[in-house]
């Protein structure tokens, strides 16, 4: 039996969890789905699925040299997980080696549960400043 492709897993997660949650959370309000550059996320099948299922999707060009996507390539500074949440995980859960995968998972879950709503709101509120910095840098490097 073959393991599911990452693209299939990504689509399944979006279909069974993310999109139903977003539709419930936002109701009739407009919302936009932002994808990062992970290979399964930028797969053509995944992006086609999201375009069909979400009210608005910011696409990532699967062939980054073409620059036809709406999202700048290699742009971790525009993804809240990349510019904020991973560093929180690193600080709270990755300062020591773990004897096994289960203990690492427990530490990551604990770190996730310690991230308060206030912290998440600050991260989201910072996004517009980061977006402006990216625009000012003409999609180039910025800090």
PDB file of C-alpha atoms in Angstrom:
ATOM      1  CA  UNK A   1       0.000   0.000   0.000  1.00  0.00           C
ATOM      2  CA  UNK A   2       1.391   3.388  -0.982  1.00  0.00           C
ATOM      3  CA  UNK A   3       1.414   6.337   1.373  1.00  0.00           C
ATOM      4  CA  UNK A   4      -0.748   9.252   0.221  1.00  0.00           C
ATOM      5  CA  UNK A   5       1.031  11.992  -1.676  1.00  0.00           C
ATOM      6  CA  UNK A   6       1.641  15.205   0.254  1.00  0.00           C
ATOM      7  CA  UNK A   7      -0.641  16.975  -2.223  1.00  0.00           C
ATOM      8  CA  UNK A   8      -3.485  14.557  -1.427  1.00  0.00           C
ATOM      9  CA  UNK A   9      -2.951  15.012   2.309  1.00  0.00           C
ATOM     10  CA  UNK A  10      -2.913  18.800   1.955  1.00  0.00           C
ATOM     11  CA  UNK A  11      -6.149  18.746  -0.066  1.00  0.00           C
ATOM     12  CA  UNK A  12      -7.769  16.354   2.425  1.00  0.00           C
ATOM     13  CA  UNK A  13      -6.859  18.594   5.396  1.00  0.00           C
ATOM     14  CA  UNK A  14      -8.220  21.665   3.612  1.00  0.00           C
ATOM     15  CA  UNK A  15     -11.410  19.865   2.600  1.00  0.00           C
ATOM     16  CA  UNK A  16     -12.196  18.187   5.918  1.00  0.00           C
ATOM     17  CA  UNK A  17     -10.899  20.735   8.419  1.00  0.00           C
ATOM     18  CA  UNK A  18      -9.729  24.117   7.208  1.00  0.00           C
ATOM     19  CA  UNK A  19     -12.435  25.178   4.742  1.00  0.00           C
ATOM     20  CA  UNK A  20     -15.377  24.032   6.923  1.00  0.00           C
ATOM     21  CA  UNK A  21     -13.804  25.851   9.891  1.00  0.00           C
ATOM     22  CA  UNK A  22     -13.254  29.046   7.852  1.00  0.00           C
ATOM     23  CA  UNK A  23     -16.818  28.974   6.508  1.00  0.00           C
ATOM     24  CA  UNK A  24     -18.145  28.628  10.053  1.00  0.00           C
ATOM     25  CA  UNK A  25     -15.773  31.216  11.537  1.00  0.00           C
ATOM     26  CA  UNK A  26     -16.249  33.859   8.849  1.00  0.00           C
ATOM     27  CA  UNK A  27     -19.786  33.060   7.694  1.00  0.00           C
ATOM     28  CA  UNK A  28     -20.722  35.485   4.949  1.00  0.00           C
ATOM     29  CA  UNK A  29     -17.722  37.738   5.592  1.00  0.00           C
ATOM     30  CA  UNK A  30     -15.112  37.749   2.867  1.00  0.00           C
ATOM     31  CA  UNK A  31     -11.930  35.838   3.614  1.00  0.00           C
ATOM     32  CA  UNK A  32      -8.763  35.028   1.702  1.00  0.00           C
ATOM     33  CA  UNK A  33      -6.726  31.846   1.806  1.00  0.00           C
ATOM     34  CA  UNK A  34      -2.963  32.417   1.814  1.00  0.00           C
ATOM     35  CA  UNK A  35      -0.712  29.528   0.890  1.00  0.00           C
ATOM     36  CA  UNK A  36       3.000  29.274   1.586  1.00  0.00           C
ATOM     37  CA  UNK A  37       5.634  27.799  -0.687  1.00  0.00           C
ATOM     38  CA  UNK A  38       5.768  24.239   0.654  1.00  0.00           C
ATOM     39  CA  UNK A  39       5.834  21.813  -2.302  1.00  0.00           C
ATOM     40  CA  UNK A  40       2.470  20.208  -1.443  1.00  0.00           C
ATOM     41  CA  UNK A  41       0.921  23.653  -1.007  1.00  0.00           C
ATOM     42  CA  UNK A  42       2.089  25.050  -4.329  1.00  0.00           C
ATOM     43  CA  UNK A  43       1.192  21.917  -6.305  1.00  0.00           C
ATOM     44  CA  UNK A  44      -1.096  22.736  -9.212  1.00  0.00           C
ATOM     45  CA  UNK A  45      -3.714  20.221  -7.976  1.00  0.00           C
ATOM     46  CA  UNK A  46      -3.793  21.817  -4.526  1.00  0.00           C
ATOM     47  CA  UNK A  47      -4.081  25.359  -5.870  1.00  0.00           C
ATOM     48  CA  UNK A  48      -6.814  24.358  -8.358  1.00  0.00           C
ATOM     49  CA  UNK A  49      -8.740  22.734  -5.502  1.00  0.00           C
ATOM     50  CA  UNK A  50      -8.402  25.857  -3.335  1.00  0.00           C
ATOM     51  CA  UNK A  51      -9.501  28.167  -6.168  1.00  0.00           C
ATOM     52  CA  UNK A  52     -12.649  26.034  -6.512  1.00  0.00           C
ATOM     53  CA  UNK A  53     -13.382  25.893  -2.772  1.00  0.00           C
ATOM     54  CA  UNK A  54     -12.349  29.259  -1.310  1.00  0.00           C
ATOM     55  CA  UNK A  55     -13.847  32.688  -1.966  1.00  0.00           C
ATOM     56  CA  UNK A  56     -10.373  34.134  -2.628  1.00  0.00           C
ATOM     57  CA  UNK A  57      -6.949  32.502  -2.857  1.00  0.00           C
ATOM     58  CA  UNK A  58      -3.523  34.082  -3.121  1.00  0.00           C
ATOM     59  CA  UNK A  59      -1.676  31.722  -5.440  1.00  0.00           C
ATOM     60  CA  UNK A  60       1.948  30.661  -5.358  1.00  0.00           C
ATOM     61  CA  UNK A  61       3.618  30.056  -8.704  1.00  0.00           C
ATOM     62  CA  UNK A  62       4.644  26.372  -8.763  1.00  0.00           C
ATOM     63  CA  UNK A  63       7.421  27.277 -11.197  1.00  0.00           C
ATOM     64  CA  UNK A  64       8.993  30.145  -9.247  1.00  0.00           C
ATOM     65  CA  UNK A  65      11.085  31.337 -12.190  1.00  0.00           C
ATOM     66  CA  UNK A  66       7.928  32.332 -14.098  1.00  0.00           C
ATOM     67  CA  UNK A  67       6.815  34.781 -11.389  1.00  0.00           C
ATOM     68  CA  UNK A  68       3.183  34.378 -12.466  1.00  0.00           C
ATOM     69  CA  UNK A  69       1.815  33.743  -8.971  1.00  0.00           C
ATOM     70  CA  UNK A  70       0.285  36.430  -6.790  1.00  0.00           C
ATOM     71  CA  UNK A  71       2.639  35.671  -3.902  1.00  0.00           C
ATOM     72  CA  UNK A  72       6.349  36.574  -4.014  1.00  0.00           C
ATOM     73  CA  UNK A  73       8.545  33.461  -4.196  1.00  0.00           C
ATOM     74  CA  UNK A  74      10.625  32.503  -1.172  1.00  0.00           C
ATOM     75  CA  UNK A  75       8.779  34.951   1.059  1.00  0.00           C
ATOM     76  CA  UNK A  76       8.830  33.614   4.632  1.00  0.00           C
ATOM     77  CA  UNK A  77       8.678  37.195   5.903  1.00  0.00           C
ATOM     78  CA  UNK A  78       5.059  37.312   4.713  1.00  0.00           C
ATOM     79  CA  UNK A  79       3.869  34.158   6.423  1.00  0.00           C
ATOM     80  CA  UNK A  80       2.952  34.616  10.082  1.00  0.00           C
ATOM     81  CA  UNK A  81       4.026  31.083  10.928  1.00  0.00           C
ATOM     82  CA  UNK A  82       7.436  31.687   9.381  1.00  0.00           C
ATOM     83  CA  UNK A  83       8.074  35.151  10.796  1.00  0.00           C
ATOM     84  CA  UNK A  84       6.636  34.606  14.262  1.00  0.00           C
ATOM     85  CA  UNK A  85       5.170  31.276  15.322  1.00  0.00           C
ATOM     86  CA  UNK A  86       8.127  29.043  14.424  1.00  0.00           C
ATOM     87  CA  UNK A  87      10.443  31.244  16.475  1.00  0.00           C
ATOM     88  CA  UNK A  88       8.079  30.887  19.455  1.00  0.00           C
ATOM     89  CA  UNK A  89       8.176  27.095  19.016  1.00  0.00           C
ATOM     90  CA  UNK A  90      11.943  27.215  18.738  1.00  0.00           C
ATOM     91  CA  UNK A  91      12.257  29.271  21.916  1.00  0.00           C
ATOM     92  CA  UNK A  92       9.795  27.231  23.976  1.00  0.00           C
ATOM     93  CA  UNK A  93      10.298  23.687  22.714  1.00  0.00           C
ATOM     94  CA  UNK A  94      13.578  23.323  20.855  1.00  0.00           C
ATOM     95  CA  UNK A  95      16.189  24.362  23.383  1.00  0.00           C
ATOM     96  CA  UNK A  96      17.100  20.797  24.272  1.00  0.00           C
ATOM     97  CA  UNK A  97      17.282  17.411  22.561  1.00  0.00           C
ATOM     98  CA  UNK A  98      14.412  14.976  23.096  1.00  0.00           C
ATOM     99  CA  UNK A  99      14.837  11.250  23.660  1.00  0.00           C
ATOM    100  CA  UNK A 100      12.053  10.349  21.218  1.00  0.00           C
ATOM    101  CA  UNK A 101       9.473  11.765  18.834  1.00  0.00           C
ATOM    102  CA  UNK A 102       6.639  11.503  21.357  1.00  0.00           C
ATOM    103  CA  UNK A 103       8.382  13.752  23.880  1.00  0.00           C
ATOM    104  CA  UNK A 104       9.089  16.293  21.112  1.00  0.00           C
ATOM    105  CA  UNK A 105       5.404  16.204  20.111  1.00  0.00           C
ATOM    106  CA  UNK A 106       4.375  16.814  23.731  1.00  0.00           C
ATOM    107  CA  UNK A 107       6.758  19.781  23.976  1.00  0.00           C
ATOM    108  CA  UNK A 108       5.429  21.271  20.725  1.00  0.00           C
ATOM    109  CA  UNK A 109       1.805  20.846  21.843  1.00  0.00           C
ATOM    110  CA  UNK A 110       2.641  22.489  25.162  1.00  0.00           C
ATOM    111  CA  UNK A 111       4.355  25.379  23.349  1.00  0.00           C
ATOM    112  CA  UNK A 112       1.335  25.771  21.040  1.00  0.00           C
ATOM    113  CA  UNK A 113      -1.062  25.855  23.989  1.00  0.00           C
ATOM    114  CA  UNK A 114       1.040  28.566  25.648  1.00  0.00           C
ATOM    115  CA  UNK A 115       0.631  30.937  22.682  1.00  0.00           C
ATOM    116  CA  UNK A 116      -2.094  33.309  23.831  1.00  0.00           C
ATOM    117  CA  UNK A 117      -4.767  34.922  21.711  1.00  0.00           C
ATOM    118  CA  UNK A 118      -3.147  38.276  22.501  1.00  0.00           C
ATOM    119  CA  UNK A 119       0.130  37.097  20.947  1.00  0.00           C
ATOM    120  CA  UNK A 120      -1.673  35.799  17.848  1.00  0.00           C
ATOM    121  CA  UNK A 121      -3.555  39.088  17.442  1.00  0.00           C
ATOM    122  CA  UNK A 122      -0.261  41.016  17.609  1.00  0.00           C
ATOM    123  CA  UNK A 123       1.255  38.715  14.986  1.00  0.00           C
ATOM    124  CA  UNK A 124      -1.711  39.202  12.648  1.00  0.00           C
ATOM    125  CA  UNK A 125      -1.770  42.962  13.246  1.00  0.00           C
ATOM    126  CA  UNK A 126       1.912  43.125  12.271  1.00  0.00           C
ATOM    127  CA  UNK A 127       1.162  41.608   8.852  1.00  0.00           C
ATOM    128  CA  UNK A 128       0.143  44.876   7.169  1.00  0.00           C
ATOM    129  CA  UNK A 129       3.463  46.470   8.213  1.00  0.00           C
ATOM    130  CA  UNK A 130       5.384  43.528   6.785  1.00  0.00           C
ATOM    131  CA  UNK A 131       3.363  43.657   3.566  1.00  0.00           C
ATOM    132  CA  UNK A 132       4.110  47.375   3.181  1.00  0.00           C
ATOM    133  CA  UNK A 133       7.829  46.714   3.752  1.00  0.00           C
ATOM    134  CA  UNK A 134       7.735  44.036   1.032  1.00  0.00           C
ATOM    135  CA  UNK A 135       5.994  46.402  -1.391  1.00  0.00           C
ATOM    136  CA  UNK A 136       8.468  49.187  -0.578  1.00  0.00           C
ATOM    137  CA  UNK A 137      11.331  46.734  -1.236  1.00  0.00           C
ATOM    138  CA  UNK A 138       9.732  45.779  -4.580  1.00  0.00           C
ATOM    139  CA  UNK A 139       9.352  42.183  -3.313  1.00  0.00           C
ATOM    140  CA  UNK A 140      13.067  42.118  -2.459  1.00  0.00           C
ATOM    141  CA  UNK A 141      14.731  41.533   0.897  1.00  0.00           C
ATOM    142  CA  UNK A 142      13.457  43.492   3.885  1.00  0.00           C
ATOM    143  CA  UNK A 143      13.635  43.204   7.654  1.00  0.00           C
TER     144      UNK A 143
END
